[in-house]
């Protein structure tokens, strides 16, 4: 639970997390997640569990579904900013979007599902908090407890991020106790305590996975918890605590001068691009697809040639919609060198270029789709993605810049480092007995759905011309629909 909801990346943005408890909610929440995600430009997650995933239930699909009326922002495909100051301002912008999401009327209406909280037979003095499959158990347990005269109710959490803090705090401010029913060892309980403090949390049932508690077991535990609350004179103390909750002053945080530097709708890409050009002379390029951004790859690095030649090759096909994927690594900086109004540049996690490119090609088959990767990304981290895309014969083009080491992070050994080659982690040269044998990707792809494979060099004028030629041929093979084309 915490891994999904407490923040994405390194904790510099928040996720949208919905928690279905039925087959119907699995269907409905998927559409909601897309709607919230596109509108607020934050990642959306469906946090389900194995039990909900294996349910066999009837659910209703509407006869007609209206298209989501959402216009993606111009910079939606650019997601990583590394310059100091702009990165912070961008992360603050994401937080302000998340804060705006909290007030969304649709989210507010579906965030929780109360069950017998304010029952005709009396209000629930003990509120069960749960989500997912455990909330279904909690619903039955509450009904059993009510039949035995225990004033229990259930608050079924449907959205875990944004967390329904105000709704939980409002119940606590009414002097109610809480019973946490969860499929983990206290993660939900700790999250609730962070909202209302430890006093109202009177008990709970926890399971770390593998088995589920029975309704009767939970109902008996609810009765035992309620009896303990009365014996400990909880309600007298809770009333005083509730007054304290209501009277607590608003907390103010110092968020620095960059908190509102970028408006919610403003493009961070344009701001970062301008900052990167400050005080520099633009590099004039005749290529209509490319910007005038100064190249900042390390001195002597072939990425400069690779980037320019990639732009040259793509310029031959500018009548096509072009989707360019680059992962973590030096190739990620392509976002500075290709014009966003000419090329859809999408950044993906390490190794995921071929799978993401495959999805785009399936959705937009008439577009040109290129994944531009390094050898550590393609062969170490993303080998399974590359092989599966190849064996499926995906009609995409993959360009792999193989320099035989992890170049961006210091020159360590990679899976493609040749035998005998010296690296930071093989100072005496790669040894097969110690380091294993290098991967030769041409052999792995020789029987796969790869229609075109070429290996060439970058550096000298002749090498660069040869690379430009084979890259253009690879794109022509993609246009012919013959399968995957790979240039190493």
Coordinates of C-alpha atoms in Angstrom, one line a residue:
X1 CA 0.0 0.0 0.0
X2 CA 2.6 2.6 1.1
X3 CA 4.8 1.9 -1.9
X4 CA 1.9 2.9 -4.2
X5 CA 0.4 5.8 -2.4
X6 CA 3.1 7.7 -0.6
X7 CA 4.6 9.3 -3.7
X8 CA 6.0 8.5 -7.1
X9 CA 9.7 8.7 -8.2
X10 CA 11.8 9.8 -5.2
X11 CA 8.8 11.2 -3.4
X12 CA 8.6 14.3 -5.6
X13 CA 5.1 13.8 -6.9
X14 CA 1.9 12.1 -5.8
X15 CA 0.0 9.3 -7.4
X16 CA -3.8 8.9 -8.0
X17 CA -4.7 5.6 -6.3
X18 CA -8.1 4.0 -6.5
X19 CA -9.0 0.8 -4.6
X20 CA -11.8 -1.3 -6.1
X21 CA -13.5 -4.0 -4.1
X22 CA -15.6 -5.6 -6.8
X23 CA -15.6 -6.5 -10.5
X24 CA -17.9 -3.6 -11.2
X25 CA -15.5 -1.2 -9.5
X26 CA -12.6 -2.7 -11.4
X27 CA -14.4 -1.7 -14.6
X28 CA -15.6 1.7 -13.4
X29 CA -12.4 2.8 -11.6
X30 CA -10.2 2.2 -14.7
X31 CA -12.1 4.9 -16.6
X32 CA -12.0 7.2 -13.5
X33 CA -8.2 6.7 -13.2
X34 CA -7.7 7.7 -16.8
X35 CA -10.0 10.7 -16.4
X36 CA -8.2 12.0 -13.2
X37 CA -4.8 11.2 -14.6
X38 CA -5.3 13.0 -17.9
X39 CA -7.0 16.0 -16.3
X40 CA -4.4 16.5 -13.5
X41 CA -1.4 15.0 -15.4
X42 CA -0.5 12.7 -12.6
X43 CA 0.1 8.9 -12.7
X44 CA -3.1 6.8 -12.0
X45 CA -3.0 3.5 -10.2
X46 CA -5.6 0.8 -9.6
X47 CA -4.6 -0.8 -6.3
X48 CA -6.3 -4.1 -6.3
X49 CA -5.4 -7.5 -4.7
X50 CA -5.3 -11.1 -5.8
X51 CA -8.7 -11.8 -4.3
X52 CA -10.5 -9.0 -6.2
X53 CA -8.5 -10.0 -9.3
X54 CA -9.9 -13.5 -9.2
X55 CA -13.5 -12.7 -8.5
X56 CA -16.2 -14.0 -10.8
X57 CA -19.0 -11.5 -10.6
X58 CA -21.6 -10.0 -13.0
X59 CA -20.9 -6.4 -13.8
X60 CA -22.6 -3.9 -16.1
X61 CA -21.0 -2.3 -19.1
X62 CA -23.0 0.8 -20.4
X63 CA -24.5 0.5 -23.8
X64 CA -22.6 3.6 -24.8
X65 CA -19.5 5.3 -23.4
X66 CA -18.8 9.0 -24.2
X67 CA -15.3 9.9 -25.1
X68 CA -13.4 11.6 -22.3
X69 CA -13.4 15.3 -23.1
X70 CA -9.8 16.0 -22.1
X71 CA -7.2 17.8 -24.2
X72 CA -3.7 16.7 -23.4
X73 CA -1.3 19.5 -22.6
X74 CA 1.4 20.4 -25.1
X75 CA 4.2 19.2 -22.9
X76 CA 2.6 16.0 -21.6
X77 CA 5.2 13.8 -23.2
X78 CA 8.1 15.5 -21.4
X79 CA 8.5 14.4 -17.8
X80 CA 12.0 14.7 -16.5
X81 CA 13.8 18.0 -15.6
X82 CA 17.2 17.8 -14.1
X83 CA 18.4 21.5 -13.8
X84 CA 18.6 22.7 -10.2
X85 CA 15.9 25.1 -9.3
X86 CA 13.6 24.2 -12.2
X87 CA 13.3 20.6 -11.0
X88 CA 12.1 21.9 -7.6
X89 CA 9.7 24.4 -9.2
X90 CA 8.3 21.7 -11.4
X91 CA 7.8 19.3 -8.5
X92 CA 6.0 22.1 -6.6
X93 CA 3.8 22.5 -9.7
X94 CA 2.9 18.8 -9.5
X95 CA 2.0 19.1 -5.8
X96 CA -0.3 22.1 -6.6
X97 CA -2.0 19.9 -9.2
X98 CA -2.5 17.2 -6.6
X99 CA -3.9 19.7 -4.1
X100 CA -6.4 20.8 -6.8
X101 CA -7.3 17.2 -7.4
X102 CA -8.3 16.9 -3.7
X103 CA -11.1 19.4 -4.3
X104 CA -12.4 17.7 -7.5
X105 CA -16.2 17.1 -7.0
X106 CA -16.1 13.7 -8.7
X107 CA -13.3 12.5 -6.5
X108 CA -15.1 13.8 -3.4
X109 CA -18.3 12.0 -4.4
X110 CA -16.6 8.5 -4.7
X111 CA -13.7 8.8 -2.3
X112 CA -15.4 6.7 0.4
X113 CA -18.5 4.5 0.7
X114 CA -20.0 4.6 4.2
X115 CA -22.0 1.6 5.5
X116 CA -24.2 2.1 8.6
X117 CA -22.2 5.1 9.9
X118 CA -25.4 6.9 10.7
X119 CA -27.8 4.0 10.9
X120 CA -31.5 4.3 11.8
X121 CA -30.7 2.1 14.9
X122 CA -28.1 4.6 16.0
X123 CA -24.8 6.2 14.9
X124 CA -21.7 4.1 14.7
X125 CA -19.5 4.7 17.7
X126 CA -16.9 2.3 16.3
X127 CA -16.0 2.8 12.7
X128 CA -14.3 0.1 10.7
X129 CA -11.8 1.5 8.1
X130 CA -10.9 -0.7 5.2
X131 CA -10.4 -1.0 1.5
X132 CA -10.4 -3.7 -1.3
X133 CA -11.5 -7.2 -0.5
X134 CA -11.1 -6.5 3.2
X135 CA -13.9 -3.9 3.0
X136 CA -16.3 -6.7 1.8
X137 CA -15.4 -8.7 4.9
X138 CA -15.8 -5.6 7.0
X139 CA -19.3 -5.0 5.6
X140 CA -20.5 -8.4 6.7
X141 CA -18.7 -8.2 10.0
X142 CA -20.4 -4.8 10.8
X143 CA -23.8 -6.3 9.9
X144 CA -23.2 -9.1 12.4
X145 CA -22.0 -6.7 15.0
X146 CA -25.1 -4.6 14.6
X147 CA -27.4 -7.6 15.0
X148 CA -25.7 -8.1 18.4
X149 CA -26.3 -4.5 19.5
X150 CA -22.8 -3.2 18.8
X151 CA -23.0 0.3 17.2
X152 CA -20.5 -0.3 14.5
X153 CA -20.2 1.1 10.9
X154 CA -17.8 0.8 8.0
X155 CA -16.0 3.5 6.0
X156 CA -15.0 1.7 2.8
X157 CA -12.1 3.6 1.2
X158 CA -12.3 3.8 -2.5
X159 CA -9.5 6.4 -3.1
X160 CA -6.3 6.0 -1.1
X161 CA -4.5 8.9 -2.8
X162 CA -5.6 11.6 -2.3
X163 CA -6.3 10.0 1.1
X164 CA -9.8 11.0 2.5
X165 CA -8.2 12.8 5.4
X166 CA -11.1 15.3 5.9
X167 CA -13.7 12.6 6.0
X168 CA -11.8 10.5 8.5
X169 CA -11.0 13.6 10.6
X170 CA -14.7 14.7 10.6
X171 CA -15.7 11.3 12.1
X172 CA -12.9 11.5 14.7
X173 CA -14.1 15.0 15.6
X174 CA -17.5 13.5 16.5
X175 CA -15.8 11.4 19.2
X176 CA -15.9 8.0 17.4
X177 CA -13.4 5.2 17.7
X178 CA -11.7 3.4 14.8
X179 CA -11.0 -0.2 14.0
X180 CA -8.6 -0.8 11.2
X181 CA -9.2 -3.9 9.0
X182 CA -6.3 -4.3 6.5
X183 CA -4.4 -6.8 4.4
X184 CA -1.0 -5.6 5.7
X185 CA 0.8 -5.3 9.0
X186 CA -0.2 -1.8 10.0
X187 CA 0.3 0.3 6.9
X188 CA -3.3 1.6 6.8
X189 CA -3.3 2.0 10.6
X190 CA -0.2 4.2 10.5
X191 CA -1.7 6.3 7.7
X192 CA -4.8 6.8 9.7
X193 CA -2.8 7.8 12.8
X194 CA -1.0 10.4 10.7
X195 CA -4.3 12.0 10.1
X196 CA -6.1 11.8 13.4
X197 CA -3.4 10.8 15.9
X198 CA -3.3 7.5 17.9
X199 CA -6.1 8.2 20.4
X200 CA -9.2 7.2 18.3
X201 CA -7.6 4.1 16.9
X202 CA -8.8 1.4 19.3
X203 CA -8.0 -1.9 17.5
X204 CA -7.9 -3.7 14.2
X205 CA -7.3 -6.9 12.3
X206 CA -4.2 -7.3 10.2
X207 CA -3.2 -10.0 7.7
X208 CA 0.1 -9.7 5.7
X209 CA -1.2 -11.7 2.8
X210 CA -2.0 -15.3 2.1
X211 CA -5.2 -15.8 4.1
X212 CA -8.3 -13.7 4.9
X213 CA -10.0 -13.3 8.2
X214 CA -13.6 -14.6 8.5
X215 CA -16.6 -12.3 9.0
X216 CA -17.4 -13.9 12.4
X217 CA -13.8 -13.5 13.6
X218 CA -13.9 -9.8 12.8
X219 CA -17.4 -9.4 14.3
X220 CA -16.3 -11.0 17.6
X221 CA -13.2 -8.8 17.6
X222 CA -15.3 -5.7 17.0
X223 CA -17.5 -6.6 20.0
X224 CA -14.4 -7.1 22.1
X225 CA -12.9 -3.8 21.0
X226 CA -16.2 -2.0 21.8
X227 CA -16.4 -3.5 25.2
X228 CA -12.8 -2.4 25.9
X229 CA -13.7 1.2 24.8
X230 CA -16.6 1.4 27.3
X231 CA -14.5 -0.1 30.1
X232 CA -11.7 2.4 29.5
X233 CA -14.2 5.3 29.4
X234 CA -13.1 6.0 25.9
X235 CA -16.1 8.2 25.0
X236 CA -15.4 10.7 27.7
X237 CA -11.8 11.1 26.7
X238 CA -12.8 11.0 23.0
X239 CA -15.1 14.0 23.5
X240 CA -12.2 16.0 24.9
X241 CA -9.9 14.8 22.1
X242 CA -12.5 15.7 19.5
X243 CA -12.6 19.3 20.9
X244 CA -8.8 19.4 20.5
X245 CA -9.0 18.2 16.9
X246 CA -11.5 20.9 16.1
X247 CA -9.4 23.6 17.8
X248 CA -6.1 22.6 16.2
X249 CA -4.5 25.6 14.4
X250 CA -3.7 25.3 10.7
X251 CA -0.2 24.2 10.0
X252 CA 1.9 26.4 7.8
X253 CA 5.0 25.2 5.9
X254 CA 7.8 27.2 4.4
X255 CA 8.0 26.1 0.8
X256 CA 10.5 28.6 -0.5
X257 CA 10.5 31.1 -3.3
X258 CA 10.0 28.5 -6.1
X259 CA 6.7 27.1 -4.8
X260 CA 4.6 29.1 -7.3
X261 CA 7.3 29.9 -9.9
X262 CA 5.5 27.8 -12.6
X263 CA 1.8 28.0 -13.0
X264 CA -0.2 24.7 -13.1
X265 CA -0.9 25.0 -16.8
X266 CA 2.6 26.4 -17.8
X267 CA 5.0 24.3 -19.7
X268 CA 8.1 23.4 -17.6
X269 CA 9.8 22.3 -20.8
X270 CA 9.9 25.8 -22.2
X271 CA 11.2 27.3 -18.9
X272 CA 14.0 24.7 -18.7
X273 CA 14.9 25.1 -22.3
X274 CA 15.3 28.8 -21.9
X275 CA 17.4 28.3 -18.8
X276 CA 19.7 25.9 -20.6
X277 CA 20.2 28.5 -23.4
X278 CA 20.9 31.4 -21.1
X279 CA 24.3 33.0 -21.9
X280 CA 25.0 30.6 -24.8
X281 CA 25.1 31.0 -28.5
X282 CA 22.6 28.9 -30.3
X283 CA 23.9 26.1 -32.6
X284 CA 22.3 26.8 -35.9
X285 CA 20.9 23.6 -37.5
X286 CA 19.4 23.4 -40.9
X287 CA 17.3 20.3 -39.9
X288 CA 13.7 21.5 -39.5
X289 CA 13.0 18.9 -36.8
X290 CA 15.7 20.0 -34.5
X291 CA 16.2 22.9 -32.1
X292 CA 19.2 25.2 -31.7
X293 CA 20.1 23.8 -28.3
X294 CA 23.8 23.6 -27.5
X295 CA 25.0 20.0 -27.3
X296 CA 26.3 19.2 -23.8
X297 CA 27.3 15.5 -24.2
X298 CA 30.7 14.7 -22.8
X299 CA 33.7 15.7 -25.0
X300 CA 34.3 13.0 -27.6
X301 CA 31.0 11.2 -27.0
X302 CA 29.4 9.7 -30.1
X303 CA 25.9 10.7 -28.8
X304 CA 26.4 14.0 -30.6
X305 CA 26.9 12.3 -33.9
X306 CA 24.1 9.8 -33.1
X307 CA 21.6 12.6 -32.3
X308 CA 22.4 14.6 -35.4
X309 CA 22.2 11.6 -37.7
X310 CA 19.0 10.4 -36.1
X311 CA 17.5 13.9 -36.8
X312 CA 18.9 13.7 -40.4
X313 CA 17.2 10.3 -40.9
X314 CA 13.9 11.4 -39.4
X315 CA 13.9 14.5 -41.5
X316 CA 13.4 12.3 -44.6
X317 CA 10.1 11.2 -43.1
X318 CA 8.7 14.4 -41.7
X319 CA 5.4 13.8 -43.4
X320 CA 4.8 11.0 -41.0
X321 CA 3.8 11.4 -37.3
X322 CA 7.0 10.5 -35.5
X323 CA 7.1 9.1 -32.0
X324 CA 10.6 8.9 -30.4
X325 CA 11.2 7.0 -27.2
X326 CA 14.3 7.5 -25.0
X327 CA 14.9 6.0 -21.6
X328 CA 17.0 6.9 -18.6
X329 CA 20.6 7.5 -19.6
X330 CA 22.3 10.0 -22.0
X331 CA 19.7 9.4 -24.6
X332 CA 17.1 11.0 -22.4
X333 CA 18.5 14.4 -23.3
X334 CA 17.0 14.1 -26.8
X335 CA 14.2 16.2 -25.5
X336 CA 16.4 19.3 -25.8
X337 CA 17.3 18.6 -29.4
X338 CA 14.1 17.7 -31.1
X339 CA 11.2 20.2 -31.6
X340 CA 8.2 19.2 -29.7
X341 CA 5.9 20.5 -32.5
X342 CA 7.5 18.1 -34.9
X343 CA 8.3 15.0 -32.9
X344 CA 6.5 13.3 -30.1
X345 CA 9.4 12.6 -27.7
X346 CA 8.4 10.2 -24.9
X347 CA 10.6 9.4 -22.0
X348 CA 10.3 6.0 -20.4
X349 CA 11.8 4.1 -17.4
X350 CA 15.0 2.2 -17.9
X351 CA 14.7 -0.6 -20.5
X352 CA 11.1 0.0 -21.4
X353 CA 11.5 1.7 -24.8
X354 CA 10.6 -1.3 -27.0
X355 CA 7.4 -2.2 -25.0
X356 CA 6.2 1.4 -24.8
X357 CA 7.0 1.9 -28.5
X358 CA 5.1 -1.3 -29.3
X359 CA 2.0 0.1 -27.6
X360 CA 2.2 3.3 -29.6
X361 CA 2.6 1.4 -32.9
X362 CA -0.5 -0.7 -32.0
X363 CA -2.5 2.5 -31.3
X364 CA -1.1 4.5 -34.2
X365 CA 0.0 2.0 -36.8
X366 CA 0.6 4.7 -39.5
X367 CA 3.1 6.6 -37.4
X368 CA 6.9 6.0 -37.3
X369 CA 8.0 4.7 -34.0
X370 CA 11.7 4.7 -32.8
X371 CA 13.3 3.6 -29.6
X372 CA 16.8 5.1 -29.0
X373 CA 18.7 3.2 -26.3
X374 CA 22.1 2.6 -24.8
X375 CA 23.6 -0.9 -24.3
X376 CA 23.1 -1.0 -20.6
X377 CA 19.5 0.0 -21.0
X378 CA 18.8 -2.4 -23.9
X379 CA 20.8 -5.4 -22.9
X380 CA 21.1 -5.3 -19.1
X381 CA 18.0 -3.6 -17.8
X382 CA 15.6 -4.0 -20.7
X383 CA 16.7 -7.3 -22.4
X384 CA 13.3 -9.0 -21.8
X385 CA 11.5 -6.0 -23.3
X386 CA 13.8 -6.0 -26.4
X387 CA 13.5 -9.8 -26.9
X388 CA 9.7 -10.0 -26.5
X389 CA 9.2 -7.1 -28.9
X390 CA 11.5 -8.8 -31.4
X391 CA 9.9 -12.2 -31.1
X392 CA 6.4 -10.6 -31.5
X393 CA 7.8 -9.0 -34.7
X394 CA 6.7 -5.5 -33.6
X395 CA 6.9 -3.1 -36.5
X396 CA 9.1 -0.6 -34.8
X397 CA 12.7 0.6 -35.2
X398 CA 15.2 0.2 -32.3
X399 CA 18.5 2.1 -32.3
X400 CA 21.1 0.9 -29.8
X401 CA 24.1 3.0 -29.0
X402 CA 26.5 0.3 -27.7
X403 CA 29.8 1.6 -26.3
X404 CA 30.4 -1.6 -24.2
X405 CA 30.2 0.1 -20.8
X406 CA 27.9 2.1 -18.6
X407 CA 29.0 5.5 -19.9
X408 CA 26.8 7.9 -18.0
X409 CA 27.6 6.6 -14.5
X410 CA 31.3 6.2 -14.7
X411 CA 32.3 3.5 -17.2
X412 CA 31.4 0.3 -15.4
X413 CA 31.3 -3.2 -17.0
X414 CA 28.1 -3.9 -19.0
X415 CA 26.8 -7.1 -20.4
X416 CA 28.2 -6.1 -23.8
X417 CA 31.7 -5.3 -22.6
X418 CA 34.1 -7.4 -24.9
X419 CA 36.4 -9.9 -23.3
X420 CA 39.7 -8.3 -22.3
X421 CA 38.3 -4.7 -22.3
X422 CA 39.2 -2.6 -19.3
X423 CA 36.4 -0.8 -17.4
X424 CA 36.1 0.8 -14.0
X425 CA 34.8 -2.5 -12.6
X426 CA 37.2 -4.7 -14.6
X427 CA 40.5 -2.9 -14.3
X428 CA 42.4 -5.9 -15.6
X429 CA 40.0 -6.5 -18.5
X430 CA 36.8 -8.6 -18.8
X431 CA 37.5 -12.2 -17.8
X432 CA 34.9 -14.8 -18.8
X433 CA 35.6 -16.9 -15.6
X434 CA 34.9 -13.9 -13.4
X435 CA 32.6 -11.7 -15.4
X436 CA 30.9 -14.1 -17.8
X437 CA 30.7 -13.7 -21.5
X438 CA 29.4 -10.6 -23.3
X439 CA 26.0 -10.6 -25.0
X440 CA 26.0 -10.6 -28.8
X441 CA 22.6 -9.2 -29.5
X442 CA 22.7 -10.2 -33.2
X443 CA 22.8 -13.9 -32.2
X444 CA 19.8 -13.4 -29.9
X445 CA 17.8 -11.7 -32.5
X446 CA 18.8 -13.8 -35.5
X447 CA 15.8 -16.1 -35.3
X448 CA 13.4 -13.5 -33.9
X449 CA 10.8 -11.3 -35.7
X450 CA 13.6 -8.9 -36.8
X451 CA 13.3 -8.2 -40.5
X452 CA 16.4 -5.9 -40.6
X453 CA 19.5 -5.9 -38.4
X454 CA 22.7 -3.8 -39.0
X455 CA 25.7 -3.2 -36.9
X456 CA 27.8 -0.1 -37.7
X457 CA 30.1 2.5 -36.2
X458 CA 29.8 6.2 -35.4
X459 CA 32.7 8.7 -35.4
X460 CA 34.5 9.2 -38.6
X461 CA 32.7 10.8 -41.6
X462 CA 32.6 7.5 -43.5
X463 CA 31.2 5.7 -40.4
X464 CA 28.6 8.5 -39.9
X465 CA 27.4 8.3 -43.5
X466 CA 27.1 4.5 -43.2
X467 CA 25.1 4.9 -40.0
X468 CA 22.8 7.4 -41.6
X469 CA 22.2 5.0 -44.5
X470 CA 21.4 2.0 -42.5
X471 CA 19.1 4.0 -40.2
X472 CA 17.2 5.3 -43.1
X473 CA 16.9 1.8 -44.5
X474 CA 15.6 0.6 -41.0
X475 CA 12.8 3.3 -41.1
X476 CA 11.9 2.2 -44.7
X477 CA 11.6 -1.4 -43.4
X478 CA 9.2 -0.2 -40.7
X479 CA 7.1 1.7 -43.3
X480 CA 6.9 -1.5 -45.4
X481 CA 5.4 -3.3 -42.3
X482 CA 7.9 -6.2 -42.5
X483 CA 8.6 -6.4 -38.7
X484 CA 11.2 -5.1 -36.3
X485 CA 14.3 -3.2 -37.5
X486 CA 17.3 -2.9 -35.3
X487 CA 20.4 -0.8 -35.8
X488 CA 23.3 -1.4 -33.3

